[in-house]
Coordinates of C-alpha atoms (C1' of nucleotides) in Angstrom, one line a residue:
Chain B
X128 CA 19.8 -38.0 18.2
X129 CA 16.8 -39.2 19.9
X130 CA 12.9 -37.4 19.1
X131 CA 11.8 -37.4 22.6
X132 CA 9.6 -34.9 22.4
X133 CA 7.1 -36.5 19.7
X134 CA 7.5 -39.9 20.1
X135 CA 3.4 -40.5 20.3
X136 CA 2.9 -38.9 17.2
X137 CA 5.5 -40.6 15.1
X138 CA 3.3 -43.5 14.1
X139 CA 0.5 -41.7 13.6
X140 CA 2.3 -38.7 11.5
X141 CA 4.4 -41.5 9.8
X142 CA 1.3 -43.2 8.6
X143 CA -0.2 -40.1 7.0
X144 CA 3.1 -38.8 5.9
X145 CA 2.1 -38.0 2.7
X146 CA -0.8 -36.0 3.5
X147 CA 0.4 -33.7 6.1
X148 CA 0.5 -30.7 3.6
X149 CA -3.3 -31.2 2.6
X150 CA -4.8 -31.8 6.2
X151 CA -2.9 -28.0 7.3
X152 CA -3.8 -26.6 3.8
X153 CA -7.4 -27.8 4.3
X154 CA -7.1 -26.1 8.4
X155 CA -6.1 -23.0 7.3
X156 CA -8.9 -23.0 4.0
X157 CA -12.0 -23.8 6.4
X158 CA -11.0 -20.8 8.7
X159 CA -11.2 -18.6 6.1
X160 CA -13.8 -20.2 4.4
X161 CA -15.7 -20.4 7.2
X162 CA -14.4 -16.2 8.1
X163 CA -13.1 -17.3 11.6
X164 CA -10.0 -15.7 10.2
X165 CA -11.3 -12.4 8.0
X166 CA -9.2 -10.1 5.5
X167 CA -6.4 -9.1 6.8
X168 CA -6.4 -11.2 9.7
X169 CA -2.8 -12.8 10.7
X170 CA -2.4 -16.0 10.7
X171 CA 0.2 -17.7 13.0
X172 CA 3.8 -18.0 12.1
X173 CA 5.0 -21.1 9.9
X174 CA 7.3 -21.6 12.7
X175 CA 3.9 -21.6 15.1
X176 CA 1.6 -23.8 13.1
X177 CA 4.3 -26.3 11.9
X178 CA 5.1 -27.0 15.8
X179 CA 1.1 -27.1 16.5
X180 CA 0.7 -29.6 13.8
X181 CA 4.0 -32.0 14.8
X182 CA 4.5 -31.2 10.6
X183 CA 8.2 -29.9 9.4
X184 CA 8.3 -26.2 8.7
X185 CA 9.1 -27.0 5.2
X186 CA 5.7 -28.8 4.9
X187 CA 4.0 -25.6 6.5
X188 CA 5.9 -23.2 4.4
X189 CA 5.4 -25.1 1.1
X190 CA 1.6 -25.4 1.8
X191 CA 1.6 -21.7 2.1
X192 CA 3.5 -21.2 -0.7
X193 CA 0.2 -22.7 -2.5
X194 CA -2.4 -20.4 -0.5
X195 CA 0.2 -17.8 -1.7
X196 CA -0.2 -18.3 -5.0
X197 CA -4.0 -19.2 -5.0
X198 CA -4.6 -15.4 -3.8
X199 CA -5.7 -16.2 0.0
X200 CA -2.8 -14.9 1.6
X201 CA -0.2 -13.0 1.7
X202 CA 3.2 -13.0 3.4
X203 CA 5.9 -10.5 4.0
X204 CA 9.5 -11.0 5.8
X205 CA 9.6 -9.9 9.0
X206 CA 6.0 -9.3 9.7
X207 CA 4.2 -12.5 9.0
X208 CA 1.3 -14.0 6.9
X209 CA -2.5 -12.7 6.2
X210 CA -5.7 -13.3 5.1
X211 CA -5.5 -11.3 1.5
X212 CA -8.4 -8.6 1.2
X213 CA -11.2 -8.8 -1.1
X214 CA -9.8 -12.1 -2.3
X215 CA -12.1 -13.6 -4.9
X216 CA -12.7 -10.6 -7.1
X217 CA -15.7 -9.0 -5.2
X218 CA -16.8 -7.1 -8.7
X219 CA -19.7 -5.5 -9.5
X220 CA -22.6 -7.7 -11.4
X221 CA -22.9 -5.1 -14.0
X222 CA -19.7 -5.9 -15.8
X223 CA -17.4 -8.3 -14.1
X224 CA -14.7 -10.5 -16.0
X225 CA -12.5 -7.4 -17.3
X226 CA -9.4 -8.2 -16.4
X227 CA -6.8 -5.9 -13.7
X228 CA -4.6 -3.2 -14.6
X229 CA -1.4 -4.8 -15.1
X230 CA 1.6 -2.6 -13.2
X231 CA 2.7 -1.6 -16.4
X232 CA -0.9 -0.5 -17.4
X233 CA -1.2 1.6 -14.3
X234 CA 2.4 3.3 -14.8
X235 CA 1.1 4.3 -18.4
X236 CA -2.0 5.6 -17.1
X237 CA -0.1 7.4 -13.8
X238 CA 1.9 9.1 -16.9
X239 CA -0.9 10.3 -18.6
X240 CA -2.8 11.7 -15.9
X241 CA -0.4 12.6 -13.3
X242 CA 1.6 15.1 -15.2
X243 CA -1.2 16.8 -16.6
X244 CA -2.5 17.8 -13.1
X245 CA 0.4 19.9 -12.6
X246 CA -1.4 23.1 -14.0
X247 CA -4.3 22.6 -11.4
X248 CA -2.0 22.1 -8.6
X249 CA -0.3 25.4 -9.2
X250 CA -3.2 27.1 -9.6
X251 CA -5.4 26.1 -6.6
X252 CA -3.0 24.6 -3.9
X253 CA -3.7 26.1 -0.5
X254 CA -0.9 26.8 1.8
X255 CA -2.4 23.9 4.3
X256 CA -1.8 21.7 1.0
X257 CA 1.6 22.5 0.8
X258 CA 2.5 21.7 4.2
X259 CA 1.1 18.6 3.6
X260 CA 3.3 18.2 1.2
X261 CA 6.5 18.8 3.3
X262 CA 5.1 16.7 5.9
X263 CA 4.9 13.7 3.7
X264 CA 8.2 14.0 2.3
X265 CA 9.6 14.6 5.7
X266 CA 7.9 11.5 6.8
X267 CA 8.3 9.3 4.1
X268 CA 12.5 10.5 3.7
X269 CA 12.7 9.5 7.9
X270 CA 10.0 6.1 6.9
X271 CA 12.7 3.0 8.5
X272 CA 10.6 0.1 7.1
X273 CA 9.5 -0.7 3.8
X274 CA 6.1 -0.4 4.5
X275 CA 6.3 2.9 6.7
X276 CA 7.9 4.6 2.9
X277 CA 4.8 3.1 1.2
X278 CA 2.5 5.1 2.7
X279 CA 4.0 8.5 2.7
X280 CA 4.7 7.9 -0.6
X281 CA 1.4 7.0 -1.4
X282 CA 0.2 10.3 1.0
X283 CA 2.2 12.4 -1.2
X284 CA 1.0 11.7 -4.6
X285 CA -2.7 11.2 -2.9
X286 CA -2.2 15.0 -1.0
X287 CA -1.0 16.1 -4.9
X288 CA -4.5 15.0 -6.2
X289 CA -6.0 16.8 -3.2
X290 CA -4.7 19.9 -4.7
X291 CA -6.4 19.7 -7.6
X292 CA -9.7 20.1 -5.7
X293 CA -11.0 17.5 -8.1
X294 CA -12.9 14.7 -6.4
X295 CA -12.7 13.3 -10.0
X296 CA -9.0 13.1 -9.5
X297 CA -8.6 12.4 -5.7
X298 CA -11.2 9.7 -6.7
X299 CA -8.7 8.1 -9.6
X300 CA -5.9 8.2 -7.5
X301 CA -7.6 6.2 -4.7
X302 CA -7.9 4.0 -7.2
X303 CA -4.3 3.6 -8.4
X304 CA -3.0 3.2 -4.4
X305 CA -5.6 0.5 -4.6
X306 CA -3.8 -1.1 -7.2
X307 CA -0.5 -0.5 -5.9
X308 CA -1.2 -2.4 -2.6
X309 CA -1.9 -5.8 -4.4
X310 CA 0.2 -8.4 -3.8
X311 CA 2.0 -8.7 -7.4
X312 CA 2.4 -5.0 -6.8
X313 CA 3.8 -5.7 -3.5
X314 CA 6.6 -7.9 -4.8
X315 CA 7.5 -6.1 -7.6
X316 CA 8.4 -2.8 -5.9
X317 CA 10.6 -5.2 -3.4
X318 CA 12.4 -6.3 -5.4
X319 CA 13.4 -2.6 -7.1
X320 CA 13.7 -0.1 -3.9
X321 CA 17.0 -0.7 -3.2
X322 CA 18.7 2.4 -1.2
X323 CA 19.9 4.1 -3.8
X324 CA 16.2 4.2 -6.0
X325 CA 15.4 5.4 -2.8
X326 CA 17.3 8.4 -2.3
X327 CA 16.5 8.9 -6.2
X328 CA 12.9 8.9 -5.6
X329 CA 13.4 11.5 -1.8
X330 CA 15.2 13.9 -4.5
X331 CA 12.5 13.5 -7.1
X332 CA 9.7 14.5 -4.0
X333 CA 11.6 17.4 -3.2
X334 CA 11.6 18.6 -6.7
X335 CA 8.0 18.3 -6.9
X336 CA 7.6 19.7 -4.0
X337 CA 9.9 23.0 -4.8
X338 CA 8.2 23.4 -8.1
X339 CA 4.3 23.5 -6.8
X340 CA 5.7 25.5 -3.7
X341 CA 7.0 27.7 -6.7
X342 CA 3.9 27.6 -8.5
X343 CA 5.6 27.2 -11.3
X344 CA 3.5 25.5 -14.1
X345 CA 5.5 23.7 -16.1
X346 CA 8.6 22.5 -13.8
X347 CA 5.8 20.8 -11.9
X348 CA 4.6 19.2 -14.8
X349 CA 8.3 18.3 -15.9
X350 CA 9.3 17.0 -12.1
X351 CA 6.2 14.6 -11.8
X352 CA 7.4 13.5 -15.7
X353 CA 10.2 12.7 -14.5
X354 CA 9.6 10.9 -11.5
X355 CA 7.0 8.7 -12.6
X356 CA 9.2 7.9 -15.6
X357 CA 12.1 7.1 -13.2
X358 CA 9.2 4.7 -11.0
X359 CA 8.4 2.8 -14.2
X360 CA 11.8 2.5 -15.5
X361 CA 12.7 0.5 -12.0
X362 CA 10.0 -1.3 -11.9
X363 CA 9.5 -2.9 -15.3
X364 CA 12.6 -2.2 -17.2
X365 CA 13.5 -0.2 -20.3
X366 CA 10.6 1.8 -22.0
Chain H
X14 CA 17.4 -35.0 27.3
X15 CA 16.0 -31.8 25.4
X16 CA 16.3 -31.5 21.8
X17 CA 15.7 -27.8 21.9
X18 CA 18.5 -27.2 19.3
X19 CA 16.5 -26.0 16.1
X20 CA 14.9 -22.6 16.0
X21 CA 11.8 -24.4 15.1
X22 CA 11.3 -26.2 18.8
X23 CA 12.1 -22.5 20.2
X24 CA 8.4 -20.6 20.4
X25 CA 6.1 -19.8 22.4
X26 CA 7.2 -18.1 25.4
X27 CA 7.6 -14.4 24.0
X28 CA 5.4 -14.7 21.2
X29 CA 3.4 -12.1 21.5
X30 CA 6.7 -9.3 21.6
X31 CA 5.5 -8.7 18.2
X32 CA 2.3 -7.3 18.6
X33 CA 2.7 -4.2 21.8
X34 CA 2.3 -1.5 18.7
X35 CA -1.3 -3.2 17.8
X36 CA -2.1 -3.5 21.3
X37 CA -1.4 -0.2 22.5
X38 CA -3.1 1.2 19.7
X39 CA -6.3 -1.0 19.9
X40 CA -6.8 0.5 23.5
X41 CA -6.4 4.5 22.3
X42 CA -8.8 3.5 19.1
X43 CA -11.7 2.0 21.2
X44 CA -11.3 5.2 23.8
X45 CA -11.5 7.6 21.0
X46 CA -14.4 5.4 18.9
X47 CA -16.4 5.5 22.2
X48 CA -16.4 9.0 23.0
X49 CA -14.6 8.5 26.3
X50 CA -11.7 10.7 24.6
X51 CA -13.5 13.5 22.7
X52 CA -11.7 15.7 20.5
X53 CA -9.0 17.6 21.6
X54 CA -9.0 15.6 24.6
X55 CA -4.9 15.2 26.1
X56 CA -3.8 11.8 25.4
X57 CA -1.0 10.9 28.3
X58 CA 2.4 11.4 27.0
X59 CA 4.2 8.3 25.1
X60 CA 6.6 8.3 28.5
X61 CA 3.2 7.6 30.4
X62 CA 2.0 5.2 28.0
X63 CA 5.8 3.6 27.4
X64 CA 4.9 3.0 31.3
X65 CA 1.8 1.8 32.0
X66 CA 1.5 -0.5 28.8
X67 CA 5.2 -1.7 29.5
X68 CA 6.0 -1.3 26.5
X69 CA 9.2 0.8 25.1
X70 CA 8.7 4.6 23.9
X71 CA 10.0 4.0 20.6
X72 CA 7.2 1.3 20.0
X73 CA 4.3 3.8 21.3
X74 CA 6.1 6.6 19.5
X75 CA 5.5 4.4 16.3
X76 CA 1.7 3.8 17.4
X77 CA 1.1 7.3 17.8
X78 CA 2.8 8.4 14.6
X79 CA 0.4 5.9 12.3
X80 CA -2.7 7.2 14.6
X81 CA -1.4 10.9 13.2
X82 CA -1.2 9.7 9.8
X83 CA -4.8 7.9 10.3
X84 CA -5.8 11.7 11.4
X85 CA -6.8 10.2 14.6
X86 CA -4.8 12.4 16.7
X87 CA -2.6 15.6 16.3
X88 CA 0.6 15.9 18.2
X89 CA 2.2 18.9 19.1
X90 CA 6.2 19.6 20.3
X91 CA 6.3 20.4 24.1
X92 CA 2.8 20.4 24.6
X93 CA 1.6 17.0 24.0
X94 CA -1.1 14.4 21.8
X95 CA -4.8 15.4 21.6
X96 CA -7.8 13.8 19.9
X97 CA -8.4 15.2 16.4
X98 CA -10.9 17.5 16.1
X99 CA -13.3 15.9 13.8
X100 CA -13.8 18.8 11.3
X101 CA -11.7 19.1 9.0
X102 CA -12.6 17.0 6.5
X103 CA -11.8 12.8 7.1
X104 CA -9.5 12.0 4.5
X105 CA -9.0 8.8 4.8
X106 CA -10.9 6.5 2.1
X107 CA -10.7 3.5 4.5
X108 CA -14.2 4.4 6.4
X109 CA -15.7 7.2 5.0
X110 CA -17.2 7.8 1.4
X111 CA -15.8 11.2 -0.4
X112 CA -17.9 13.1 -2.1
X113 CA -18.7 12.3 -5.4
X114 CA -17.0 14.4 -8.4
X115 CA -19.0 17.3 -9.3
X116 CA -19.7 17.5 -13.5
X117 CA -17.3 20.5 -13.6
X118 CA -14.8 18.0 -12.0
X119 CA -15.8 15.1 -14.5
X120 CA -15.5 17.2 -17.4
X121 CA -12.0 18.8 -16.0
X122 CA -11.2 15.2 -15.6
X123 CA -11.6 14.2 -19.2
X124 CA -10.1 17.1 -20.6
X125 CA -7.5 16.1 -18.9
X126 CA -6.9 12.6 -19.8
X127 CA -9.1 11.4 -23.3
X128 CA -7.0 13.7 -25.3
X129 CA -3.6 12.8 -23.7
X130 CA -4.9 9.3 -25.2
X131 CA -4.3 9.9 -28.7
X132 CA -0.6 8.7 -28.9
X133 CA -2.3 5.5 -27.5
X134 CA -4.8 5.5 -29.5
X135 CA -3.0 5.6 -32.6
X136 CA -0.2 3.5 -31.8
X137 CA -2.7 1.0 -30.8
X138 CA -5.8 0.5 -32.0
X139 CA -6.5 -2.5 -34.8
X140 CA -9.0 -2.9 -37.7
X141 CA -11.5 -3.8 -35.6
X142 CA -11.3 -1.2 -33.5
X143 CA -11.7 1.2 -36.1
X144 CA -14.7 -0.7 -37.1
X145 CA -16.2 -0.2 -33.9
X146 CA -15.9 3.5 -33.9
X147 CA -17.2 3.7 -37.1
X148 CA -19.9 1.6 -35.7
X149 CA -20.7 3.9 -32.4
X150 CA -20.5 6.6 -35.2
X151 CA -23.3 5.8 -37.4
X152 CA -25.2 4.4 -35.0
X153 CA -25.1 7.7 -32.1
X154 CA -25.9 9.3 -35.5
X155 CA -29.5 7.0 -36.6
X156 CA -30.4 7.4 -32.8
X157 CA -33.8 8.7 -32.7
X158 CA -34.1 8.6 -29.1
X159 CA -32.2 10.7 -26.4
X160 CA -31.4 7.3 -24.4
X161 CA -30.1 5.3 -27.3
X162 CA -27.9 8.6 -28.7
X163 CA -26.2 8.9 -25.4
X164 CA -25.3 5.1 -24.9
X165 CA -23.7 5.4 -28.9
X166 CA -21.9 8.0 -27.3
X167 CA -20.9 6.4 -24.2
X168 CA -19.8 3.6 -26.5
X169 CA -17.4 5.8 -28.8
X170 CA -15.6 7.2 -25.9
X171 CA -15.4 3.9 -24.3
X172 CA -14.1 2.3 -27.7
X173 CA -11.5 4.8 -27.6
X174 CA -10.2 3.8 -24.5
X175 CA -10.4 0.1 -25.6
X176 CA -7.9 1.7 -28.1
X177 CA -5.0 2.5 -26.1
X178 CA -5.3 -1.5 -24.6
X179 CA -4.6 -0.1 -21.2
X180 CA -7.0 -1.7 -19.0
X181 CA -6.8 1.2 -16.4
X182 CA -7.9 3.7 -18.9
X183 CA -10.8 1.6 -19.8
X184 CA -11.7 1.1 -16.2
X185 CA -10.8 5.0 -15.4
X186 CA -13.6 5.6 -18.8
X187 CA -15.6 3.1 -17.3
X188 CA -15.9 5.4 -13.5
X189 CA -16.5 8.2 -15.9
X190 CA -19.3 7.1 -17.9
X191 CA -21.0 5.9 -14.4
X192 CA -20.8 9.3 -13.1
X193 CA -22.3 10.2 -16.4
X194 CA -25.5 8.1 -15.7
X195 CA -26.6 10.1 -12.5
X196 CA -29.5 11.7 -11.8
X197 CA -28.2 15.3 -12.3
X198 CA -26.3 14.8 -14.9
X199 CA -29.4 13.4 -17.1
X200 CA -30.8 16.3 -16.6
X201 CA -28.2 18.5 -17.3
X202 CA -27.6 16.8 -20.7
X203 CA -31.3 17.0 -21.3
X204 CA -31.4 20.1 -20.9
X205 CA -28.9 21.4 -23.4
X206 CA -28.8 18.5 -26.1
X207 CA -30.6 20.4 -28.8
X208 CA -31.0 19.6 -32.5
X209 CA -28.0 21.9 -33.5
X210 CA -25.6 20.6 -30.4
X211 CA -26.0 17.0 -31.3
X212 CA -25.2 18.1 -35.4
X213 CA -22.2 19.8 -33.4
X214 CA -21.5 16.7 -31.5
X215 CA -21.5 14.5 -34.6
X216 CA -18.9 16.3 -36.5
X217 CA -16.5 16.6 -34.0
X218 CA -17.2 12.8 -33.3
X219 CA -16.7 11.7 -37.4
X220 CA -13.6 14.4 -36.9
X221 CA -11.9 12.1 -34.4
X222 CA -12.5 8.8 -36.1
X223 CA -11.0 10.1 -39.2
X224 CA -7.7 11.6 -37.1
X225 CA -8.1 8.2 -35.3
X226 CA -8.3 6.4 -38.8
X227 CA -4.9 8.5 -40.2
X228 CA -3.5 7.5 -37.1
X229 CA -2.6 10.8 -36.7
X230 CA -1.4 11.9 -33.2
X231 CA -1.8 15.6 -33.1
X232 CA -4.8 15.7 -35.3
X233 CA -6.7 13.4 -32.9
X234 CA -5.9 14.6 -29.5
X235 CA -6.8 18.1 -30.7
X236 CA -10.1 16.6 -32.2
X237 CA -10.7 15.4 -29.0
X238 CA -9.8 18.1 -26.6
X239 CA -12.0 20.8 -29.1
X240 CA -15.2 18.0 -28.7
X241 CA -15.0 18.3 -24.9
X242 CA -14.2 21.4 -24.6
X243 CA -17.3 22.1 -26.3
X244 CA -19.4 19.8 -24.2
X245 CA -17.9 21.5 -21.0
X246 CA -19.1 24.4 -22.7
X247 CA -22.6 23.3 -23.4
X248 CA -22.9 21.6 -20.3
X249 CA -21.5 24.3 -17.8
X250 CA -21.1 27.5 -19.5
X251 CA -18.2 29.7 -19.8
X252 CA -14.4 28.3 -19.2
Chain V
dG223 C1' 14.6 -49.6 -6.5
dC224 C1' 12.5 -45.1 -7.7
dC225 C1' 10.3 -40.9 -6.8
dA226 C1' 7.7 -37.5 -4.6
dA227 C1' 6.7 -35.8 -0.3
dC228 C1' 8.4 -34.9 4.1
dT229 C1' 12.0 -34.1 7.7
dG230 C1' 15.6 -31.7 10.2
dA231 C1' 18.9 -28.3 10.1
dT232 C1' 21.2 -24.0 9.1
dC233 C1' 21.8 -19.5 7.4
dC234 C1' 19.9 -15.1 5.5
dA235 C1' 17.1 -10.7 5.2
dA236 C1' 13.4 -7.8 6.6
dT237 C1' 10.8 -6.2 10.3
dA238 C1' 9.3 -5.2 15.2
dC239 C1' 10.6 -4.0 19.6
dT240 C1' 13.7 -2.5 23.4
dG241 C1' 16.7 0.7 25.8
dA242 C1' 19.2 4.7 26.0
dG243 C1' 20.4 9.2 25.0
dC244 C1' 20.2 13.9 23.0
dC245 C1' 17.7 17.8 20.9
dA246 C1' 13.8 21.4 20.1
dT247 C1' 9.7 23.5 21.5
dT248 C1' 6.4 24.9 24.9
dG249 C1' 4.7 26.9 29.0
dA250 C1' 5.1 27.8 33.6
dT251 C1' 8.0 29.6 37.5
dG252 C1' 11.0 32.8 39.7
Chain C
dC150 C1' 13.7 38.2 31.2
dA151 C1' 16.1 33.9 32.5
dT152 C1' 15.4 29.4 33.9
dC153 C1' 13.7 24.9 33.9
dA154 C1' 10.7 20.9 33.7
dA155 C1' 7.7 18.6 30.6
dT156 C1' 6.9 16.8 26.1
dG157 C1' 7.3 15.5 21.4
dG158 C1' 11.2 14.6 17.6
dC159 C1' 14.9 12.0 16.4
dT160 C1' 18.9 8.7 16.3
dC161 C1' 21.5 4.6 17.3
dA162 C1' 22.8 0.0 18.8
dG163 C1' 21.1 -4.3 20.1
dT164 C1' 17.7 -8.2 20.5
dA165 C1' 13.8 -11.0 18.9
dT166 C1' 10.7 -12.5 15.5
dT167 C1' 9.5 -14.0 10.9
dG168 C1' 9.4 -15.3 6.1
dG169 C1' 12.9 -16.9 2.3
dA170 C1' 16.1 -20.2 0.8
dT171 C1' 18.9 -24.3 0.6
dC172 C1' 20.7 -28.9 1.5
dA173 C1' 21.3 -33.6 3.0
dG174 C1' 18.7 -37.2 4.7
dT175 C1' 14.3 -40.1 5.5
dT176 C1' 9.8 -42.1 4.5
dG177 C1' 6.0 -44.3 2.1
dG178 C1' 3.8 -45.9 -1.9
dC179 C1' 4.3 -47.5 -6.6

DNA sequence: GCCAACTGATCCAATACTGAGCCATTGATG
DNA sequence: CATCAATGGCTCAGTATTGGATCAGTTGGC
């Protein structure tokens, strides 16, 4: 089978065949370098740029493999690739170099906190809050993608710190999400939200849900317990 | 003779099929960011929009629901999609700043989380760590200046933290402490740090070291809930 | 000749979009 | 009051796009 289609480039690309990887991987680096392509920007397909650069699609996809990995993108089936956000650790000068939350770190600290808000949610959720509520269990049971469930699920436990009335609280809890949308995060929960530790999780909501709606103190304390103990168990094992 | 075979010479034509949801809701965005759609101005129906943008219901239908959840725009059955008022309240930590957590809400904060710690704590902190309690001790307690007492007692609480080896709680502390340093709060703390609150403080602080040091659980989250329950106390009043 | 990089190809899984249909609520009309 | 058209809510099947993964073969430099 004849390459009609390239068959000016085969010399030159056949020269250079060993550098094909590094002269896309250095493209793609100077765009975001130079912020022609900024946070969150998508950036062509593999398919796309391994076709605009006469390179195989292996090459492409193994030279984003290595932006992957270095933190300057991130890809997602289905959707396609993207500048990552806040990429190089834009930290405060004040104290800098302390390292992330691991996932496990943040599921400890979700279990500390998230439990104990129970009794403030009882006592000072409006009725608007509690519609909220519904609304982003409705919305996150009827979520199709992956990503659609991610943020009612995120909604909910945000609109449950709401109810506090604590901008201490709403404040933290920003912060977690924050966490939860990194890209290690990202993969992680992939890999555990199977169907099933969905519906597990829908029936978990609703019995949050219930129990605030109840005001009842201490079932609210016990469902959030329970959920969040569920959430770490699929996502890092045992405990 | 066309190799056209492989999925990766196939592109191009239709590429763009994956982008009518960020198109369509580009256009609403920039009429409702420029004030050509005020609030509670009638958005056309998603069958007009569907329409005009060529582009299927389903995929506007989509558009509009993340524009709801972005609290962009309300929707209402048999009646139709209308600008958000702006009132109530933008939730959304994307482009707006919340604001900041009131010292009732820090102190409700803390109480809620430092003494839910103490398994943490005394599952995990090392020889050193004591030491460096001991340490923010002695020296909060040779302070002779207001400024250098309250970074000592910064320091304790933050060693405490540094305890549990969950680098979310230290973090979460280290938000705390920064809320600490504000202007109002200065001056509340002036105001009420007298000679016989800071012997007060000290006890209760030499208390929890010593739970800390037994490694003993109950003793040290109640040693730490009756120390900030008394500085809510001092601080605020009442409760 | 050997080895690492690259090629070309094929299949899979997740996601986005399309097209069609039906239901539920609203508000106007008769 | 009954009816009906308009409109958002919801579901389903099918298509297209996109990253993930693997494998056998080729190439270029040592």
């Amino acid at each position: 089978m004849a390459i009609q289609s390239s068959d000016q480039q085969v010399i030159g690309v056949r020269e250079r065949a060993r550098r094909q990887g590094e002269r896309i991987r250095a493209h793609i680096r100077e765009r975001i370098d130079s912020g022609a392509w900024g946070p969150g920007h998508k950036l062509p397909t593999d398919r796309e740029l391994a076709r605009d650069f006469g390179i195989a699609r292996n090459t492409v996809r193994r030279t984003l493999e290595r932006l992957e990995h270095e933190r300057l993108i991130v890809r997602q089936v289905g959707r396609g690739s993207f500048v990552a956000t806040a990429e190089p650790a834009p930290r405060n000068p004040a104290n800098d170099s302390r390292p992330d939350a691991s996932p496990a770190d943040v599921m400890e600290l979700r279990l500390l906190v998230e439990p104990q808000m129970a009794e403030l949610i009882v006592l000072r959720a409006t009725a608007r809050d509690m519609d909220a509520l519904d609304e982003c269990v409705r919305k996150s049971e009827l979520a199709r993608s992956y990503h659609d469930y991610e943020r009612w699920d995120e909604a909910l436990h945000r609109t449950l710190a709401i109810c506090t009335k604590n901008n201490g609280l709403i404040a933290l809890m920003d912060t977690i999400n924050a966490q939860r949308n990194q890209p290690d995060w990202i993969n992680l929960k992939k890999r555990t939200l199977t169907q099933t530790v969905r519906r597990t999780y829908q029936e978990q909501h609703r019995a949050i849900v219930a129990a605030v709606k109840k005001r009842d103190k201490d079932k609210t304390r016990e469902a959030i317990r329970i959920h969040l103990a569920e959430v770490r168990q699929n996502l890092l094992g045992e405990h």
